[in-house]
Tab-separated table of C-alpha atoms in Angstrom:
chain	number	residue	atom	x	y	z
A	919	MET	CA	19.874	-12.267	8.409
A	920	ILE	CA	17.862	-13.121	5.293
A	921	LEU	CA	20.813	-15.037	3.869
A	922	GLU	CA	21.016	-17.044	7.106
A	923	LYS	CA	17.314	-17.904	7.051
A	924	PRO	CA	15.520	-17.096	3.763
A	925	SER	CA	12.043	-17.530	5.303
A	926	ARG	CA	12.634	-14.223	7.100
A	927	SER	CA	12.028	-12.537	3.759
A	928	GLY	CA	8.352	-13.119	4.549
A	929	GLY	CA	8.543	-9.980	6.704
A	930	CYS	CA	5.306	-9.511	8.621
A	931	LEU	CA	4.234	-13.037	7.613
A	932	HIS	CA	7.401	-14.633	8.947
A	933	ALA	CA	6.510	-17.120	11.653
A	934	TYR	CA	7.452	-16.407	15.263
A	935	GLU	CA	10.983	-17.435	16.212
A	936	PRO	CA	10.987	-18.539	19.864
A	937	LEU	CA	14.717	-18.823	20.432
A	938	ASP	CA	16.020	-20.069	23.751
A	939	THR	CA	16.920	-16.979	25.743
A	940	LEU	CA	19.161	-16.614	28.764
A	941	PHE	CA	17.595	-14.009	31.011
A	942	SER	CA	19.609	-11.669	33.197
A	943	SER	CA	19.673	-12.381	36.895
A	944	THR	CA	17.027	-10.580	38.907
A	945	PRO	CA	18.577	-7.772	40.973
A	946	ASP	CA	18.934	-8.659	44.652
A	947	GLY	CA	15.897	-7.772	46.709
A	948	TYR	CA	13.438	-7.608	43.797
A	949	GLU	CA	10.675	-9.921	42.657
A	950	PRO	CA	8.429	-9.842	39.558
A	951	PHE	CA	4.840	-8.930	40.400
A	952	TYR	CA	3.114	-7.606	37.257
A	953	ILE	CA	3.293	-8.064	33.482
A	954	SER	CA	2.087	-5.691	30.773
A	955	HIS	CA	1.837	-7.397	27.377
A	956	PHE	CA	0.945	-6.224	23.873
A	957	GLY	CA	1.016	-8.783	21.083
A	958	ARG	CA	0.081	-9.337	17.491
A	959	HIS	CA	-2.158	-12.218	16.460
A	960	GLY	CA	-0.437	-15.428	15.431
A	961	SER	CA	0.117	-16.902	11.979
A	962	ARG	CA	-2.940	-16.532	9.769
A	963	TYR	CA	-4.300	-17.552	6.412
A	964	ALA	CA	-4.085	-15.071	3.535
A	965	GLY	CA	-6.245	-12.003	4.100
A	966	SER	CA	-8.370	-12.400	0.960
A	967	LYS	CA	-8.368	-13.798	-2.561
A	968	GLU	CA	-6.718	-10.557	-3.687
A	969	ASP	CA	-3.536	-11.831	-2.033
A	970	PHE	CA	-3.335	-14.301	-4.920
A	971	SER	CA	-4.040	-11.874	-7.770
A	972	VAL	CA	-0.712	-12.813	-9.363
A	973	ILE	CA	-2.317	-16.129	-10.348
A	974	ASP	CA	-4.401	-14.301	-12.955
A	975	GLU	CA	-1.269	-12.614	-14.270
A	976	LEU	CA	0.556	-15.922	-14.633
A	977	MET	CA	-2.449	-17.601	-16.232
A	978	LYS	CA	-1.987	-15.330	-19.242
A	979	TYR	CA	1.230	-17.189	-19.979
A	980	SER	CA	0.048	-20.700	-19.103
A	981	ALA	CA	-0.444	-23.447	-21.633
A	982	SER	CA	-3.572	-24.417	-19.695
A	983	ASN	CA	-5.196	-21.117	-20.634
A	984	SER	CA	-7.635	-21.954	-23.450
A	985	ILE	CA	-8.455	-18.342	-24.307
A	986	SER	CA	-5.697	-18.330	-26.897
A	987	ALA	CA	-3.268	-20.943	-28.113
A	988	ALA	CA	-0.060	-21.006	-26.155
A	989	GLU	CA	2.100	-21.203	-29.234
A	990	SER	CA	0.623	-17.935	-30.494
A	991	ARG	CA	2.002	-16.058	-27.528
A	992	LYS	CA	5.377	-14.466	-27.459
A	993	VAL	CA	5.984	-15.639	-23.874
A	994	THR	CA	4.770	-18.749	-22.057
A	995	LEU	CA	5.486	-20.331	-18.699
A	996	SER	CA	8.299	-22.833	-18.559
A	997	GLU	CA	7.772	-26.223	-16.954
A	998	THR	CA	8.983	-24.729	-13.671
A	999	GLY	CA	6.726	-21.728	-14.194
A	1000	GLU	CA	3.728	-24.042	-14.640
A	1001	GLN	CA	4.680	-25.805	-11.394
A	1002	LEU	CA	4.885	-22.444	-9.600
A	1003	LEU	CA	1.434	-21.553	-10.892
A	1004	SER	CA	0.088	-24.929	-9.745
A	1005	ASP	CA	1.592	-24.398	-6.283
A	1006	LEU	CA	0.017	-20.933	-5.997
A	1007	ILE	CA	-3.379	-22.309	-6.997
A	1008	ALA	CA	-3.028	-25.078	-4.385
A	1009	LEU	CA	-2.124	-22.531	-1.697
A	1010	LYS	CA	-5.120	-20.387	-2.641
A	1011	GLU	CA	-7.479	-23.381	-2.557
A	1012	TYR	CA	-6.082	-24.370	0.834
A	1013	SER	CA	-6.890	-20.877	2.131
A	1014	GLU	CA	-10.385	-20.488	0.684
A	1015	GLY	CA	-13.097	-20.293	3.313
A	1016	LYS	CA	-10.495	-19.409	5.949
A	1017	TYR	CA	-9.238	-16.039	4.734
A	1018	GLY	CA	-7.838	-13.954	7.585
A	1019	GLN	CA	-8.405	-16.651	10.193
A	1020	LEU	CA	-5.818	-17.871	12.689
A	1021	THR	CA	-4.066	-21.055	11.594
A	1022	GLU	CA	-3.305	-23.910	13.965
A	1023	LYS	CA	0.304	-22.795	13.811
A	1024	GLY	CA	-0.780	-19.339	15.013
A	1025	ALA	CA	-2.736	-20.919	17.867
A	1026	ARG	CA	0.355	-22.878	18.940
A	1027	GLU	CA	2.466	-19.728	18.841
A	1028	HIS	CA	0.273	-18.051	21.459
A	1029	ARG	CA	-0.106	-21.129	23.639
A	1030	ASN	CA	3.665	-21.446	23.726
A	1031	ILE	CA	4.215	-17.755	24.534
A	1032	SER	CA	1.743	-18.123	27.396
A	1033	ARG	CA	3.432	-21.278	28.643
A	1034	ARG	CA	6.852	-19.634	28.628
A	1035	MET	CA	5.522	-16.507	30.337
A	1036	TYR	CA	4.218	-18.585	33.227
A	1037	SER	CA	7.387	-20.697	33.331
A	1038	HIS	CA	9.670	-17.650	33.550
A	1039	TYR	CA	7.528	-15.598	35.964
A	1040	PRO	CA	5.471	-17.982	38.147
A	1041	GLN	CA	5.601	-15.484	41.036
A	1042	VAL	CA	3.436	-13.070	39.055
A	1043	PHE	CA	0.620	-15.610	38.819
A	1044	SER	CA	0.893	-17.144	42.291
A	1045	ASN	CA	0.337	-14.082	44.478
A	1046	PRO	CA	-2.978	-14.575	46.325
A	1047	GLU	CA	-3.452	-10.800	46.466
A	1048	ARG	CA	-3.069	-10.476	42.681
A	1049	LYS	CA	-5.279	-13.073	41.046
A	1050	ARG	CA	-6.813	-11.003	38.237
A	1051	VAL	CA	-5.740	-11.144	34.608
A	1052	ILE	CA	-7.351	-8.741	32.154
A	1053	ALA	CA	-7.161	-9.755	28.491
A	1054	VAL	CA	-8.496	-7.624	25.658
A	1055	SER	CA	-8.396	-7.994	21.885
A	1056	THR	CA	-9.608	-6.149	18.834
A	1057	THR	CA	-12.833	-7.449	17.303
A	1058	SER	CA	-10.955	-9.407	14.630
A	1059	GLY	CA	-11.515	-13.158	14.703
A	1060	ARG	CA	-7.790	-13.922	14.581
A	1061	THR	CA	-6.953	-11.677	17.540
A	1062	ILE	CA	-9.826	-13.136	19.557
A	1063	ALA	CA	-8.630	-16.658	18.745
A	1064	SER	CA	-5.065	-15.680	19.681
A	1065	LYS	CA	-6.288	-14.366	23.021
A	1066	GLU	CA	-8.344	-17.493	23.713
A	1067	ASN	CA	-5.418	-19.800	22.981
A	1068	PHE	CA	-3.129	-17.738	25.206
A	1069	LEU	CA	-5.642	-17.805	28.047
A	1070	SER	CA	-6.437	-21.506	27.700
A	1071	GLN	CA	-2.773	-22.348	28.241
A	1072	LEU	CA	-2.526	-19.909	31.148
A	1073	ALA	CA	-5.555	-21.562	32.779
A	1074	LEU	CA	-3.790	-24.933	32.618
A	1075	ASN	CA	-0.762	-23.499	34.403
A	1076	ALA	CA	-2.599	-21.252	36.879
A	1077	PRO	CA	-6.202	-22.465	37.260
A	1078	ASP	CA	-6.912	-20.220	40.255
A	1079	LEU	CA	-6.553	-16.970	38.308
A	1080	GLU	CA	-9.589	-14.763	37.803
A	1081	VAL	CA	-9.571	-13.948	34.105
A	1082	SER	CA	-11.612	-11.157	32.532
A	1083	SER	CA	-11.686	-11.319	28.741
A	1084	TYR	CA	-12.949	-8.485	26.534
A	1085	THR	CA	-12.962	-7.305	22.948
A	1086	ALA	CA	-12.716	-3.708	21.772
A	1087	ARG	CA	-16.517	-3.524	21.570
A	1088	ASP	CA	-16.872	-4.103	25.334
A	1089	THR	CA	-16.272	-0.474	26.255
A	1090	LEU	CA	-18.972	-0.432	28.940
A	1091	GLU	CA	-17.428	-3.311	30.869
A	1092	TYR	CA	-13.877	-2.270	30.057
A	1093	PRO	CA	-13.629	1.416	29.064
A	1094	ALA	CA	-10.005	1.144	27.914
A	1095	ALA	CA	-10.763	-1.695	25.471
A	1096	VAL	CA	-10.295	0.292	22.266
A	1097	LEU	CA	-7.429	2.450	23.506
A	1098	ALA	CA	-5.560	-0.600	24.825
A	1099	THR	CA	-5.588	-2.434	21.490
A	1100	SER	CA	-5.900	0.187	18.744
A	1101	GLY	CA	-4.976	3.588	20.151
A	1102	TYR	CA	-6.927	6.639	19.037
A	1103	PRO	CA	-9.313	6.104	16.100
A	1104	MET	CA	-8.198	7.683	12.837
A	1105	SER	CA	-10.928	9.493	10.933
A	1106	LYS	CA	-11.295	9.082	7.174
A	1107	GLU	CA	-9.982	12.606	6.747
A	1108	VAL	CA	-6.869	11.853	8.801
A	1109	ARG	CA	-6.242	8.673	6.835
A	1110	ARG	CA	-6.714	10.524	3.570
A	1111	ASN	CA	-4.195	13.187	4.581
A	1112	GLU	CA	-1.525	10.879	5.976
A	1113	ARG	CA	1.863	11.959	4.679
A	1114	PHE	CA	4.496	9.334	4.020
A	1115	PRO	CA	7.923	9.921	2.525
A	1116	ASP	CA	8.395	8.755	-1.048
A	1117	THR	CA	10.430	5.547	-0.912
A	1118	SER	CA	10.578	5.021	-4.667
A	1119	GLU	CA	14.085	6.465	-4.978
A	1120	SER	CA	15.354	4.340	-2.094
A	1121	THR	CA	13.685	1.270	-3.536
A	1122	ALA	CA	15.132	1.965	-6.975
A	1123	ARG	CA	18.639	2.204	-5.530
A	1124	LEU	CA	18.230	-1.142	-3.798
A	1125	MET	CA	16.588	-2.873	-6.743
A	1126	LYS	CA	19.534	-2.020	-8.974
A	1127	GLY	CA	21.187	-4.953	-7.253
A	1128	PHE	CA	18.320	-7.274	-8.142
A	1129	ASP	CA	19.200	-9.394	-11.166
A	1130	SER	CA	16.028	-10.963	-12.523
A	1131	ARG	CA	17.599	-12.839	-15.419
A	1132	ARG	CA	17.781	-16.164	-13.587
A	1133	LEU	CA	14.115	-15.966	-12.553
A	1134	ARG	CA	13.051	-14.952	-16.057
A	1135	SER	CA	14.828	-17.903	-17.622
A	1136	LEU	CA	13.559	-20.245	-14.896
A	1137	LEU	CA	9.873	-19.328	-15.105
A	1138	PHE	CA	9.314	-18.099	-18.666
A	1139	VAL	CA	10.030	-19.253	-22.190
A	1140	SER	CA	10.226	-16.894	-25.134
A	1141	ASN	CA	8.480	-17.867	-28.369
A	1142	CYS	CA	10.076	-14.922	-30.200
A	1143	ASN	CA	13.065	-14.952	-32.452
A	1144	ASP	CA	14.476	-12.303	-30.143
A	1145	SER	CA	14.461	-13.741	-26.634
A	1146	ILE	CA	12.631	-11.859	-23.941
A	1147	LEU	CA	15.373	-12.927	-21.610
A	1148	ALA	CA	17.969	-10.786	-23.290
A	1149	THR	CA	17.977	-7.279	-21.908
A	1150	ASN	CA	19.405	-4.169	-23.460
A	1151	GLY	CA	20.168	-2.741	-20.057
A	1152	ARG	CA	19.646	-3.185	-16.329
A	1153	ASP	CA	16.358	-2.421	-14.611
A	1154	THR	CA	16.515	0.977	-12.954
A	1155	ALA	CA	13.581	0.803	-10.577
A	1156	LEU	CA	10.984	-1.540	-9.188
A	1157	GLY	CA	8.167	-1.943	-11.646
A	1158	HIS	CA	10.081	-0.332	-14.507
A	1159	VAL	CA	9.648	-2.383	-17.658
A	1160	THR	CA	12.903	-3.968	-18.689
A	1161	SER	CA	14.185	-2.791	-22.033
A	1162	LEU	CA	13.738	-5.756	-24.402
A	1163	SER	CA	13.894	-6.416	-28.098
A	1164	LYS	CA	11.075	-4.718	-29.980
A	1165	ALA	CA	9.583	-8.038	-31.098
A	1166	SER	CA	8.814	-9.002	-27.494
A	1167	LEU	CA	7.559	-5.707	-26.046
A	1168	ALA	CA	3.907	-6.792	-26.301
A	1169	ASP	CA	4.525	-9.479	-23.675
A	1170	THR	CA	7.159	-7.853	-21.510
A	1171	ILE	CA	7.648	-9.316	-18.030
A	1172	ASP	CA	8.584	-6.625	-15.522
A	1173	ASP	CA	10.321	-7.192	-12.222
A	1174	SER	CA	7.302	-6.279	-10.116
A	1175	ILE	CA	5.724	-9.648	-10.907
A	1176	PHE	CA	8.410	-11.353	-8.836
A	1177	ILE	CA	7.461	-9.161	-5.876
A	1178	ARG	CA	3.859	-10.323	-6.244
A	1179	ILE	CA	4.848	-13.973	-6.618
A	1180	GLN	CA	6.922	-13.785	-3.439
A	1181	PHE	CA	4.125	-11.954	-1.617
A	1182	SER	CA	1.560	-14.630	-2.469
A	1183	GLY	CA	3.878	-17.544	-1.872
A	1184	ARG	CA	5.108	-16.444	1.530
A	1185	HIS	CA	1.714	-17.229	3.063
A	1186	TYR	CA	2.775	-20.879	3.086
A	1187	GLU	CA	4.880	-20.344	6.220
A	1188	CYS	CA	1.867	-19.210	8.259
A	1189	ILE	CA	0.084	-22.495	7.592
A	1190	GLY	CA	2.913	-24.804	8.558
A	1191	ASP	CA	1.349	-27.833	6.871
A	1192	THR	CA	3.593	-30.218	4.949
A	1193	LEU	CA	0.913	-30.424	2.252
A	1194	VAL	CA	1.493	-26.757	1.422
A	1195	PRO	CA	4.382	-26.129	-0.998
A	1196	ASN	CA	7.451	-24.197	0.059
A	1197	PHE	CA	7.883	-21.258	-2.312
A	1198	GLU	CA	11.415	-20.393	-1.282
A	1199	LYS	CA	12.639	-23.155	-3.600
A	1200	TYR	CA	11.982	-20.883	-6.574
A	1201	PHE	CA	14.268	-18.092	-5.323
A	1202	THR	CA	17.862	-17.755	-4.273
A	1203	ALA	CA	18.539	-16.235	-0.854
A	1204	GLU	CA	20.009	-13.157	-2.550
A	1205	GLU	CA	16.883	-12.673	-4.690
A	1206	LEU	CA	14.686	-12.955	-1.609
A	1207	TYR	CA	16.821	-10.355	0.141
A	1208	TYR	CA	16.308	-7.749	-2.581
A	1209	LEU	CA	12.568	-8.463	-2.815
A	1210	TRP	CA	12.292	-8.202	0.974
A	1211	THR	CA	13.922	-4.756	1.099
A	1212	VAL	CA	10.903	-3.231	-0.643
A	1213	GLU	CA	8.474	-4.131	2.123
A	1214	THR	CA	10.750	-3.448	5.066
A	1215	LEU	CA	11.397	0.117	3.818
A	1216	ILE	CA	7.673	0.748	3.362
A	1217	TRP	CA	6.984	-0.583	6.860
A	1218	TYR	CA	9.528	1.832	8.305
A	1219	ALA	CA	8.270	4.824	6.318
A	1220	HIS	CA	4.670	4.236	7.371
A	1221	SER	CA	5.046	3.160	10.995
A	1222	CYS	CA	8.225	4.612	12.480
A	1223	ALA	CA	10.040	7.908	12.906
A	1224	CYS	CA	11.020	8.164	9.249
A	1225	GLU	CA	12.401	11.442	7.964
A	1226	GLY	CA	9.748	13.253	5.931
A	1227	ALA	CA	6.776	11.450	7.519
A	1228	ASP	CA	4.147	13.150	9.641
A	1229	HIS	CA	4.223	10.215	12.110
A	1230	THR	CA	0.437	9.925	12.006
A	1231	ARG	CA	0.419	6.276	13.018
A	1232	MET	CA	2.846	6.753	15.878
A	1233	HIS	CA	0.585	9.534	17.158
A	1234	TYR	CA	-2.801	7.880	16.740
A	1235	TYR	CA	-1.908	4.267	17.342
A	1236	GLY	CA	1.206	4.362	19.488
A	1237	THR	CA	0.380	7.151	21.949
A	1238	GLY	CA	-3.046	5.824	22.909
A	1239	ILE	CA	-1.722	2.339	23.559
A	1240	LEU	CA	1.332	3.564	25.466
A	1241	LYS	CA	-0.808	5.825	27.664
A	1242	THR	CA	-2.948	2.824	28.552
A	1243	ILE	CA	0.137	0.782	29.366
A	1244	ILE	CA	1.343	3.547	31.696
A	1245	ASP	CA	-2.033	4.008	33.426
A	1246	GLU	CA	-2.618	0.311	33.974
A	1247	ALA	CA	0.930	-0.196	35.259
A	1248	ASP	CA	0.526	2.644	37.749
A	1249	SER	CA	-2.742	1.096	38.882
A	1250	ALA	CA	-1.010	-2.239	39.474
A	1251	ILE	CA	1.797	-0.557	41.379
A	1252	ALA	CA	-0.728	1.340	43.498
A	1253	GLY	CA	-2.109	-1.947	44.728
A	1254	SER	CA	-4.708	-3.267	42.304
A	1255	SER	CA	-5.388	-7.000	42.223
A	1256	VAL	CA	-4.238	-7.309	38.594
A	1257	ALA	CA	-1.294	-9.608	37.886
A	1258	ALA	CA	-1.216	-9.043	34.128
A	1259	ASN	CA	-2.761	-6.938	31.389
A	1260	LEU	CA	-2.740	-8.841	28.102
A	1261	ARG	CA	-3.562	-7.092	24.811
A	1262	PHE	CA	-3.979	-8.769	21.408
A	1263	SER	CA	-3.924	-6.672	18.275
A	1264	HIS	CA	-2.286	-6.274	14.865
A	1265	ASP	CA	1.064	-5.420	13.273
A	1266	THR	CA	-0.195	-1.967	12.246
A	1267	TYR	CA	-0.452	-1.081	15.947
A	1268	LEU	CA	2.528	-3.018	17.303
A	1269	TYR	CA	5.118	-1.409	15.012
A	1270	PRO	CA	4.216	2.233	15.835
A	1271	LEU	CA	4.126	1.300	19.525
A	1272	LEU	CA	7.652	-0.147	19.421
A	1273	ALA	CA	8.890	2.924	17.529
A	1274	LEU	CA	7.242	5.286	20.015
A	1275	MET	CA	8.774	3.411	22.935
A	1276	GLY	CA	12.189	3.755	21.303
A	1277	VAL	CA	12.944	0.071	21.745
A	1278	GLU	CA	16.147	-1.059	20.072
A	1279	GLY	CA	15.470	-2.405	16.606
A	1280	ALA	CA	12.650	0.120	16.128
A	1281	ASP	CA	14.331	3.282	17.397
A	1282	TYR	CA	16.097	4.523	14.272
A	1283	GLN	CA	15.105	8.022	13.158
A	1284	GLY	CA	16.223	9.181	9.743
A	1285	PRO	CA	15.776	8.664	5.990
A	1286	ALA	CA	14.170	5.434	4.804
A	1287	ILE	CA	17.260	4.146	3.034
A	1288	GLY	CA	19.170	4.234	6.329
A	1289	ALA	CA	16.606	2.007	8.028
A	1290	LEU	CA	17.673	-1.100	6.177
A	1291	ASP	CA	19.293	-3.567	8.595
A	1292	ARG	CA	18.503	-1.181	11.505
A	1293	VAL	CA	14.725	-1.462	11.619
A	1294	ILE	CA	13.825	-4.945	10.442
A	1295	ASP	CA	10.208	-5.906	9.930
A	1296	PHE	CA	10.446	-9.615	10.784
A	1297	THR	CA	11.996	-8.861	14.180
A	1298	ASN	CA	9.298	-6.315	15.024
A	1299	VAL	CA	6.057	-7.519	13.444
A	1300	CYS	CA	6.481	-11.226	12.783
A	1301	THR	CA	3.380	-13.285	13.488
A	1302	ALA	CA	2.654	-13.298	17.252
A	1303	GLY	CA	5.245	-10.528	17.692
A	1304	ASN	CA	4.986	-8.931	21.118
A	1305	VAL	CA	6.413	-6.532	23.653
A	1306	GLN	CA	6.292	-7.359	27.359
A	1307	LEU	CA	7.092	-5.134	30.309
A	1308	ILE	CA	8.010	-7.193	33.382
A	1309	PHE	CA	7.647	-5.207	36.612
A	1310	TYR	CA	9.730	-5.986	39.699
A	1311	ILE	CA	9.013	-4.656	43.162
A	1312	ARG	CA	11.578	-4.096	45.891
A	1313	GLN	CA	11.116	-6.372	48.854
A	1314	ALA	CA	11.350	-4.921	52.357
A	1315	SER	CA	14.334	-7.111	53.146
A	1316	GLY	CA	16.144	-6.382	49.901
A	1317	THR	CA	19.751	-5.351	49.820
A	1318	GLU	CA	21.137	-2.366	48.008
A	1319	LEU	CA	21.470	-2.613	44.250
A	1320	ALA	CA	24.959	-2.908	42.865
A	1321	SER	CA	26.861	0.274	42.206
A	1322	SER	CA	25.244	0.533	38.789
A	1323	VAL	CA	22.083	2.198	40.071
A	1324	ASN	CA	21.468	5.396	38.152
A	1325	CYS	CA	19.592	8.103	40.018
A	1326	SER	CA	21.001	11.051	38.090
A	1327	ASP	CA	18.926	12.925	35.566
A	1328	GLN	CA	22.229	13.941	33.961
A	1329	ALA	CA	23.172	10.399	32.957
A	1330	ALA	CA	25.262	10.416	29.818
A	1331	SER	CA	23.310	9.868	26.632
A	1332	PRO	CA	24.490	6.982	24.467
A	1333	ALA	CA	25.544	7.251	20.869
A	1334	LYS	CA	22.604	6.831	18.530
A	1335	GLY	CA	21.817	3.157	18.084
A	1336	ALA	CA	24.138	2.011	20.891
A	1337	ARG	CA	23.204	0.355	24.149
A	1338	ASN	CA	23.757	2.665	27.087
A	1339	THR	CA	25.061	1.242	30.312
A	1340	SER	CA	27.372	4.178	30.989
A	1341	GLY	CA	26.818	7.375	32.925
A	1342	LEU	CA	25.778	5.413	36.018
A	1343	ARG	CA	26.665	6.184	39.623
A	1344	THR	CA	25.919	4.745	43.028
A	1345	CYS	CA	22.768	5.903	44.802
A	1346	LYS	CA	21.709	4.745	48.238
A	1347	ASN	CA	18.022	5.118	47.399
A	1348	GLN	CA	16.895	2.130	45.411
A	1349	PRO	CA	13.965	2.548	43.016
A	1350	ASP	CA	10.817	0.903	44.341
A	1351	VAL	CA	9.925	-0.625	40.967
A	1352	LEU	CA	12.180	-1.877	38.196
A	1353	VAL	CA	11.054	-2.809	34.687
A	1354	LYS	CA	12.556	-5.140	32.114
A	1355	ILE	CA	11.446	-4.891	28.467
A	1356	LEU	CA	11.138	-7.952	26.273
A	1357	LYS	CA	10.617	-7.902	22.523
A	1358	ASN	CA	9.504	-11.291	21.297
A	1359	GLU	CA	10.537	-12.645	24.711
A	1360	LYS	CA	14.107	-11.366	24.386
A	1361	GLU	CA	15.577	-8.705	26.655
A	1362	VAL	CA	16.047	-5.375	24.897
A	1363	LEU	CA	17.147	-1.890	25.854
A	1364	ILE	CA	16.095	1.610	24.933
A	1365	PRO	CA	19.283	3.030	23.394
A	1366	SER	CA	18.509	6.637	24.388
A	1367	LEU	CA	17.811	5.879	28.063
A	1368	ALA	CA	20.247	4.535	30.631
A	1369	PRO	CA	19.007	1.515	32.598
A	1370	SER	CA	19.397	1.375	36.354
A	1371	THR	CA	21.267	-1.898	36.236
A	1372	GLY	CA	21.792	-4.361	33.428
A	1373	CYS	CA	18.587	-4.311	31.390
A	1374	TYR	CA	16.400	-3.069	34.284
A	1375	TYR	CA	14.883	0.428	34.303
A	1376	ASP	CA	13.600	2.507	37.188
A	1377	TRP	CA	9.880	2.720	36.370
A	1378	GLN	CA	9.622	6.387	37.281
A	1379	ARG	CA	12.408	7.353	34.907
A	1380	LEU	CA	11.085	5.036	32.191
A	1381	LYS	CA	7.604	6.466	32.561
A	1382	GLU	CA	8.953	10.013	32.295
A	1383	TYR	CA	10.792	9.014	29.139
A	1384	PHE	CA	7.615	7.502	27.647
A	1385	ILE	CA	5.658	10.668	28.446
A	1386	GLN	CA	8.337	12.750	26.722
A	1387	ARG	CA	8.100	10.508	23.657
A	1388	ILE	CA	4.326	10.842	23.599
A	1389	ALA	CA	4.704	14.644	23.635
A	1390	MET	CA	7.207	14.465	20.734
A	1391	PHE	CA	4.835	12.616	18.420
């Protein structure tokens, strides 16, 4: 997937990909009536100046550095290296004064998600008995701005809605504000004692395939008799200093600098301005793939059901949010006037939520090394990433569901990682409420739970499954 589109190597900073999606037909006799949404803020500027700390590292090798004469150094930047440094400085200057803020591209992402939500499910927002929309965000400026852009577009499409907008500080007006966006608060002690599996061995195995010689020769020039570009052996782990000739050891360039260059440069995609340089031009797609594997493994180890982790984030972040989703859905089903609950938060909450729900693409449970290509960060926590639960209610005049309705608690379990549409049998009692799950507006399944029909789940069975998952973590 990285080789197909190298910008995906940006991981959690990869811009939202709104691909045209063909939705399944709505089962006969059902109509959408309520939407539960949890989304990450849109594309943003770099979080702080520390995101560009690699500039200081590169300046040591720049001819523009007047601290010491360039010719006296063993290693200097090549012409291309100087251009890379100039591009990083330009990107940093473009971001100054706006660190952490939503970009215009991020604002468009949320307006477009809102527009498509209304376009696909107009019935949800046109019911005169359900005119309320409750939107809540964390207190971060970028999540608030994401919420406001989403709501402004929704108001254009459905001006008669009664919208209540809160932040996580409005707990008096909306008691579930914090729980809905951030889960249970983690104390300093809990954070300090979080246990994550060591991914260094997995990373080292992957990075053995990373050949940095092309990048070294592209960005750096050796002023030594013995070239810094000539290695005496292959790198064995990320950050391990490459074995070089003794004359050049004082100015050794280790592979970790390329990770930091890629990390800083990838912020360009969030801005989406043609004046901002594209940093992918400095890397091959294969190089970007190997650099990307480092972050995606760390994401999995910290946020999902990784072997050897204590699943702290799934427990504190995921369970609180999922409980709120369940409670507010039950309230809507019981007859509240709410058409949609919209929540705007961050990637650190969205990823554990997806893992806790067991949604495909975030459901893998096992060692970190096995997560690669199974749990992919840019499909789960890209900018404006989201999960939506679309609720359908059975109409009084509805016909029976097709023979794929599953009302057996003994439905066959699917193979791990496989979609399950087997183990279904006919049942004359239709479920009152069906639910379809969307991840980034695309229909997805829960591999360990059989749907009632197609990609639609009986809410009661889905809720029971969620409660079981909450108890597990």
